[in-house]
mmCIF file of C-alpha atoms in Angstrom:
data_model
loop_
_atom_site.group_PDB
_atom_site.id
_atom_site.type_symbol
_atom_site.label_atom_id
_atom_site.label_comp_id
_atom_site.label_asym_id
_atom_site.label_seq_id
_atom_site.Cartn_x
_atom_site.Cartn_y
_atom_site.Cartn_z
ATOM 1 C CA MET F 210 111.579 35.632 18.622
ATOM 2 C CA HIS F 211 108.859 33.214 20.018
ATOM 3 C CA SER F 212 109.463 31.956 23.218
ATOM 4 C CA VAL F 213 109.556 28.040 23.661
ATOM 5 C CA SER F 214 107.366 26.010 26.246
ATOM 6 C CA ALA F 215 107.408 22.383 26.783
ATOM 7 C CA GLU F 216 107.520 19.890 29.349
ATOM 8 C CA GLN F 217 111.295 19.981 30.981
ATOM 9 C CA PRO F 218 113.115 19.297 34.181
ATOM 10 C CA THR F 219 112.788 21.639 37.215
ATOM 11 C CA ALA F 220 116.214 22.938 37.127
ATOM 12 C CA PRO F 221 115.896 26.296 36.305
ATOM 13 C CA ASP F 222 118.973 26.940 33.819
ATOM 14 C CA TYR F 223 117.729 24.167 31.773
ATOM 15 C CA GLN F 224 118.450 24.163 28.120
ATOM 16 C CA PRO F 225 118.224 21.644 25.475
ATOM 17 C CA GLN F 226 121.179 20.859 24.071
ATOM 18 C CA ALA F 227 120.158 21.244 20.508
ATOM 19 C CA LEU F 228 119.892 25.058 21.318
ATOM 20 C CA LYS F 229 123.239 25.342 23.073
ATOM 21 C CA ARG F 230 125.276 26.546 19.919
ATOM 22 C CA ALA F 231 128.184 28.741 19.579
ATOM 23 C CA LYS F 232 127.508 32.131 18.059
ATOM 24 C CA VAL F 233 130.507 31.373 15.836
ATOM 25 C CA ALA F 234 131.137 28.004 13.862
ATOM 26 C CA ASN F 235 133.933 26.138 15.284
ATOM 27 C CA TYR F 236 135.829 25.617 12.157
ATOM 28 C CA VAL F 237 138.099 28.217 10.673
ATOM 29 C CA VAL F 238 136.246 28.238 6.993
ATOM 30 C CA GLN F 239 132.755 26.850 6.159
ATOM 31 C CA SER F 240 132.882 27.246 2.358
ATOM 32 C CA CYS F 241 135.240 27.958 -0.324
ATOM 33 C CA TYR F 242 134.985 30.286 -3.496
ATOM 34 C CA ASN F 243 136.641 30.800 -6.684
ATOM 35 C CA VAL F 244 135.367 34.063 -8.315
ATOM 36 C CA ASP F 245 136.727 35.316 -11.639
ATOM 37 C CA THR F 246 136.670 38.763 -12.836
ATOM 38 C CA ARG F 247 135.976 40.204 -16.540
ATOM 39 C CA ASP F 248 138.826 39.430 -18.852
ATOM 40 C CA PHE F 249 139.233 41.637 -22.036
ATOM 41 C CA GLU F 250 142.983 41.265 -22.108
ATOM 42 C CA ASP F 251 143.099 45.170 -22.823
ATOM 43 C CA HIS F 252 147.009 45.389 -21.193
ATOM 44 C CA THR F 253 149.887 43.821 -19.999
ATOM 45 C CA PHE F 254 152.692 45.673 -17.717
ATOM 46 C CA SER F 255 153.955 45.114 -13.912
ATOM 47 C CA GLY F 256 151.435 45.703 -11.800
ATOM 48 C CA ILE F 257 147.865 46.442 -10.310
ATOM 49 C CA MET F 258 146.647 47.977 -7.260
ATOM 50 C CA PHE F 259 143.001 47.671 -6.165
ATOM 51 C CA ASP F 260 140.470 47.245 -3.247
ATOM 52 C CA LEU F 261 138.439 44.366 -1.863
ATOM 53 C CA CYS F 262 135.540 44.685 0.552
ATOM 54 C CA CYS F 263 134.045 42.293 2.745
ATOM 55 C CA LYS F 264 130.217 43.019 2.379
ATOM 56 C CA ASP F 265 128.070 42.522 5.704
ATOM 57 C CA THR F 266 124.917 41.757 3.978
ATOM 58 C CA LEU F 267 125.156 38.000 5.194
ATOM 59 C CA PRO F 268 125.984 36.273 8.833
ATOM 60 C CA ILE F 269 129.556 35.518 8.466
ATOM 61 C CA GLU F 270 132.345 36.019 10.885
ATOM 62 C CA PHE F 271 134.857 36.935 8.396
ATOM 63 C CA ILE F 272 136.370 35.789 5.013
ATOM 64 C CA GLU F 273 139.859 34.344 4.221
ATOM 65 C CA ILE F 274 141.162 35.355 1.014
ATOM 66 C CA GLN F 275 143.615 32.292 0.223
ATOM 67 C CA GLN F 276 144.872 32.709 -3.475
ATOM 68 C CA VAL F 277 145.383 35.136 -6.094
ATOM 69 C CA TRP F 278 145.422 33.893 -9.594
ATOM 70 C CA VAL F 279 146.977 36.081 -12.657
ATOM 71 C CA ARG F 280 148.545 35.431 -16.058
ATOM 72 C CA GLY F 281 151.351 37.280 -17.796
ATOM 73 C CA ASN F 282 154.838 36.459 -18.140
ATOM 74 C CA LEU F 283 154.795 36.727 -14.485
ATOM 75 C CA GLY F 284 158.612 36.098 -13.092
ATOM 76 C CA PRO F 285 159.498 37.091 -9.963
ATOM 77 C CA MET F 286 156.002 38.012 -8.135
ATOM 78 C CA THR F 287 154.947 39.528 -5.198
ATOM 79 C CA VAL F 288 151.770 40.271 -3.613
ATOM 80 C CA TRP F 289 151.222 43.242 -0.846
ATOM 81 C CA VAL F 290 148.384 43.983 1.594
ATOM 82 C CA THR F 291 147.413 47.051 3.334
ATOM 83 C CA PRO F 292 144.583 48.087 5.474
ATOM 84 C CA ASP F 293 141.458 50.012 4.319
ATOM 85 C CA SER F 294 142.588 50.875 1.349
ATOM 86 C CA HIS F 295 145.583 51.752 -1.426
ATOM 87 C CA GLY F 296 144.847 55.155 -1.714
ATOM 88 C CA LYS F 297 147.364 57.515 -1.024
ATOM 89 C CA LYS F 298 149.853 54.568 -0.391
ATOM 90 C CA TYR F 299 150.666 53.583 -3.824
ATOM 91 C CA HIS F 300 154.538 55.299 -3.330
ATOM 92 C CA SER F 301 154.963 53.925 0.594
ATOM 93 C CA SER F 302 156.031 50.672 0.985
ATOM 94 C CA SER F 303 156.261 50.973 4.847
ATOM 95 C CA ASP F 304 152.637 50.816 4.743
ATOM 96 C CA TRP F 305 152.166 47.353 3.160
ATOM 97 C CA LYS F 306 152.989 44.013 4.242
ATOM 98 C CA LEU F 307 154.468 41.221 1.867
ATOM 99 C CA VAL F 308 151.978 38.346 1.698
ATOM 100 C CA HIS F 309 153.494 36.345 -1.529
ATOM 101 C CA LYS F 310 157.038 36.231 -3.014
ATOM 102 C CA ASP F 311 157.738 33.584 -5.297
ATOM 103 C CA THR F 312 159.288 33.118 -9.063
ATOM 104 C CA HIS F 313 156.747 31.828 -11.812
ATOM 105 C CA LYS F 314 156.904 30.473 -15.139
ATOM 106 C CA GLU F 315 155.393 32.618 -18.046
ATOM 107 C CA SER F 316 151.559 31.776 -18.424
ATOM 108 C CA MET F 317 149.721 34.042 -20.902
ATOM 109 C CA MET F 318 147.062 31.755 -21.356
ATOM 110 C CA ASP F 319 146.184 29.861 -18.164
ATOM 111 C CA LEU F 320 145.972 31.559 -14.710
ATOM 112 C CA VAL F 321 148.549 30.992 -11.998
ATOM 113 C CA SER F 322 148.034 30.661 -8.435
ATOM 114 C CA LEU F 323 149.913 33.031 -6.199
ATOM 115 C CA LYS F 324 149.172 31.571 -2.534
ATOM 116 C CA ILE F 325 148.419 34.201 0.415
ATOM 117 C CA ASP F 326 150.656 33.929 3.357
ATOM 118 C CA PRO F 327 149.348 34.402 5.711
ATOM 119 C CA PRO F 328 145.740 34.480 4.390
ATOM 120 C CA ILE F 329 144.077 37.840 4.636
ATOM 121 C CA ARG F 330 141.168 37.947 6.905
ATOM 122 C CA LEU F 331 138.468 40.694 6.572
ATOM 123 C CA LYS F 332 135.474 40.898 9.285
ATOM 124 C CA CYS F 333 132.403 42.254 7.765
ATOM 125 C CA GLY F 334 132.329 45.792 6.383
ATOM 126 C CA GLU F 335 136.468 45.661 6.026
ATOM 127 C CA SER F 336 138.601 46.208 3.615
ATOM 128 C CA VAL F 337 141.814 45.621 2.231
ATOM 129 C CA GLY F 338 143.900 47.451 -0.468
ATOM 130 C CA MET F 339 145.908 44.892 -2.795
ATOM 131 C CA TYR F 340 148.750 45.080 -4.699
ATOM 132 C CA VAL F 341 150.047 42.441 -7.308
ATOM 133 C CA HIS F 342 153.281 42.771 -8.929
ATOM 134 C CA SER F 343 155.332 41.122 -11.514
ATOM 135 C CA GLY F 344 159.240 42.215 -11.052
ATOM 136 C CA LEU F 345 160.000 41.052 -15.002
ATOM 137 C CA GLU F 346 161.550 43.885 -17.253
ATOM 138 C CA GLY F 347 159.257 45.256 -20.321
ATOM 139 C CA ASP F 348 155.823 45.510 -20.323
ATOM 140 C CA LEU F 349 154.551 42.047 -20.065
ATOM 141 C CA GLY F 350 154.354 40.797 -16.804
ATOM 142 C CA LEU F 351 150.889 41.168 -15.790
ATOM 143 C CA VAL F 352 147.449 41.374 -17.728
ATOM 144 C CA TYR F 353 144.822 43.705 -16.226
ATOM 145 C CA ASN F 354 141.903 45.594 -17.986
ATOM 146 C CA ASN F 355 140.401 49.310 -18.442
ATOM 147 C CA ARG F 356 138.107 50.177 -15.942
ATOM 148 C CA ARG F 357 134.697 49.597 -17.073
ATOM 149 C CA SER F 358 132.243 50.106 -14.331
ATOM 150 C CA ARG F 359 132.399 51.313 -10.343
ATOM 151 C CA VAL F 360 132.705 47.691 -9.541
ATOM 152 C CA THR F 361 135.468 44.814 -10.990
ATOM 153 C CA HIS F 362 133.463 41.919 -9.325
ATOM 154 C CA GLU F 363 130.409 41.481 -6.908
ATOM 155 C CA ASP F 364 129.089 38.553 -5.072
ATOM 156 C CA PRO F 365 127.206 37.980 -1.943
ATOM 157 C CA HIS F 366 130.496 38.158 0.066
ATOM 158 C CA ILE F 367 132.946 40.417 -1.599
ATOM 159 C CA ARG F 368 132.966 43.511 -3.791
ATOM 160 C CA ILE F 369 136.427 44.227 -5.947
ATOM 161 C CA LEU F 370 136.813 48.026 -6.992
ATOM 162 C CA PRO F 371 138.622 49.330 -9.756
ATOM 163 C CA GLY F 372 142.468 50.568 -9.113
ATOM 164 C CA MET F 373 145.440 51.401 -10.734
ATOM 165 C CA ALA F 374 148.147 49.789 -12.893
ATOM 166 C CA HIS F 375 151.884 50.173 -12.288
ATOM 167 C CA ILE F 376 154.224 50.401 -15.200
ATOM 168 C CA SER F 377 157.610 49.778 -13.572
ATOM 169 C CA HIS F 378 159.534 46.287 -12.518
ATOM 170 C CA SER F 379 160.617 48.076 -9.532
ATOM 171 C CA PRO F 380 157.478 47.717 -6.796
ATOM 172 C CA PHE F 381 156.287 50.983 -5.533
ATOM 173 C CA SER F 382 158.362 53.211 -7.683
ATOM 174 C CA ARG F 383 157.662 56.331 -9.073
ATOM 175 C CA HIS F 384 159.232 56.121 -12.437
ATOM 176 C CA GLY F 385 157.540 54.616 -15.535
ATOM 177 C CA TYR F 386 158.968 52.241 -17.933
ATOM 178 C CA TRP F 387 159.165 55.180 -20.427
ATOM 179 C CA GLY F 388 160.138 57.845 -17.792
ATOM 180 C CA GLY F 389 157.507 60.031 -16.101
ATOM 181 C CA GLY F 390 154.932 58.943 -13.849
ATOM 182 C CA ALA F 391 154.636 55.221 -13.070
ATOM 183 C CA TRP F 392 150.592 54.748 -12.189
ATOM 184 C CA ARG F 393 147.638 54.532 -14.503
ATOM 185 C CA TYR F 394 144.356 55.156 -13.381
ATOM 186 C CA ASN F 395 141.186 53.894 -13.966
ATOM 187 C CA ARG F 396 142.296 49.912 -14.370
ATOM 188 C CA GLU F 397 140.832 46.789 -12.997
ATOM 189 C CA PHE F 398 142.584 43.532 -11.827
ATOM 190 C CA VAL F 399 142.453 40.798 -14.255
ATOM 191 C CA GLY F 400 142.282 36.785 -12.401
ATOM 192 C CA ARG F 401 140.633 34.772 -9.635
ATOM 193 C CA LEU F 402 140.336 35.039 -6.150
ATOM 194 C CA THR F 403 140.295 31.882 -3.820
ATOM 195 C CA TYR F 404 138.656 32.813 -0.482
ATOM 196 C CA GLY F 405 136.894 31.246 2.258
ATOM 197 C CA SER F 406 133.996 32.280 4.807
ATOM 198 C CA ARG F 407 133.027 31.530 8.366
ATOM 199 C CA ALA F 408 129.518 30.957 9.222
ATOM 200 C CA LEU F 409 128.304 33.681 12.306
ATOM 201 C CA PHE F 410 125.372 31.241 13.674
ATOM 202 C CA LEU F 411 122.436 33.282 15.060
ATOM 203 C CA SER F 412 121.894 32.917 18.839
ATOM 204 C CA LEU F 413 118.869 31.188 20.086
ATOM 205 C CA THR F 414 116.948 32.244 23.401
ATOM 206 C CA TYR F 415 114.650 29.711 25.451
ATOM 207 C CA SER F 416 112.128 30.602 28.006
ATOM 208 C CA GLN F 417 111.061 28.269 30.410
ATOM 209 C CA LEU F 418 107.191 29.086 31.492
#
């Protein structure tokens, strides 16, 4: 980075106020985004597990997932998160943290907001497993897709990956609706995520010659 030369007071530690910038923005969230995934309405059932990654391509300190939006017959809804990935944790509720629990009215056509409390905060390069589940009996709780590619959604900040569908109205249950296994591989989240980002400012240097 180029040095700056100018007439300034003789104090050796002088630095223009404009260059005295914090490396991190002094607000919680700078920008807010809504991202919608593809919606082919391939299936409905009880739940979907998938991974979400915070990319490291832009200078941000973190992103903050604030809401998950879904549609279906809904009913008793829960949202769970686990560090890194959902892989090999789908039967282990002790590895997950509950971040939403509420009962929601049926909404097959319009997306319904599930507020995340506390919000999910990810630094650049970090990832999280997410599990959205309807406790409604039957097979109409939640809409999701078949997997169609290696990535469900990608933008400059986040990457959403395919995961697994759950066909039991009991969270983390091993027993499916018709007996047998409760998980279906190669499925995708359908809905919307609302998230914010916090900027990471580049620090500037000032030299006095």
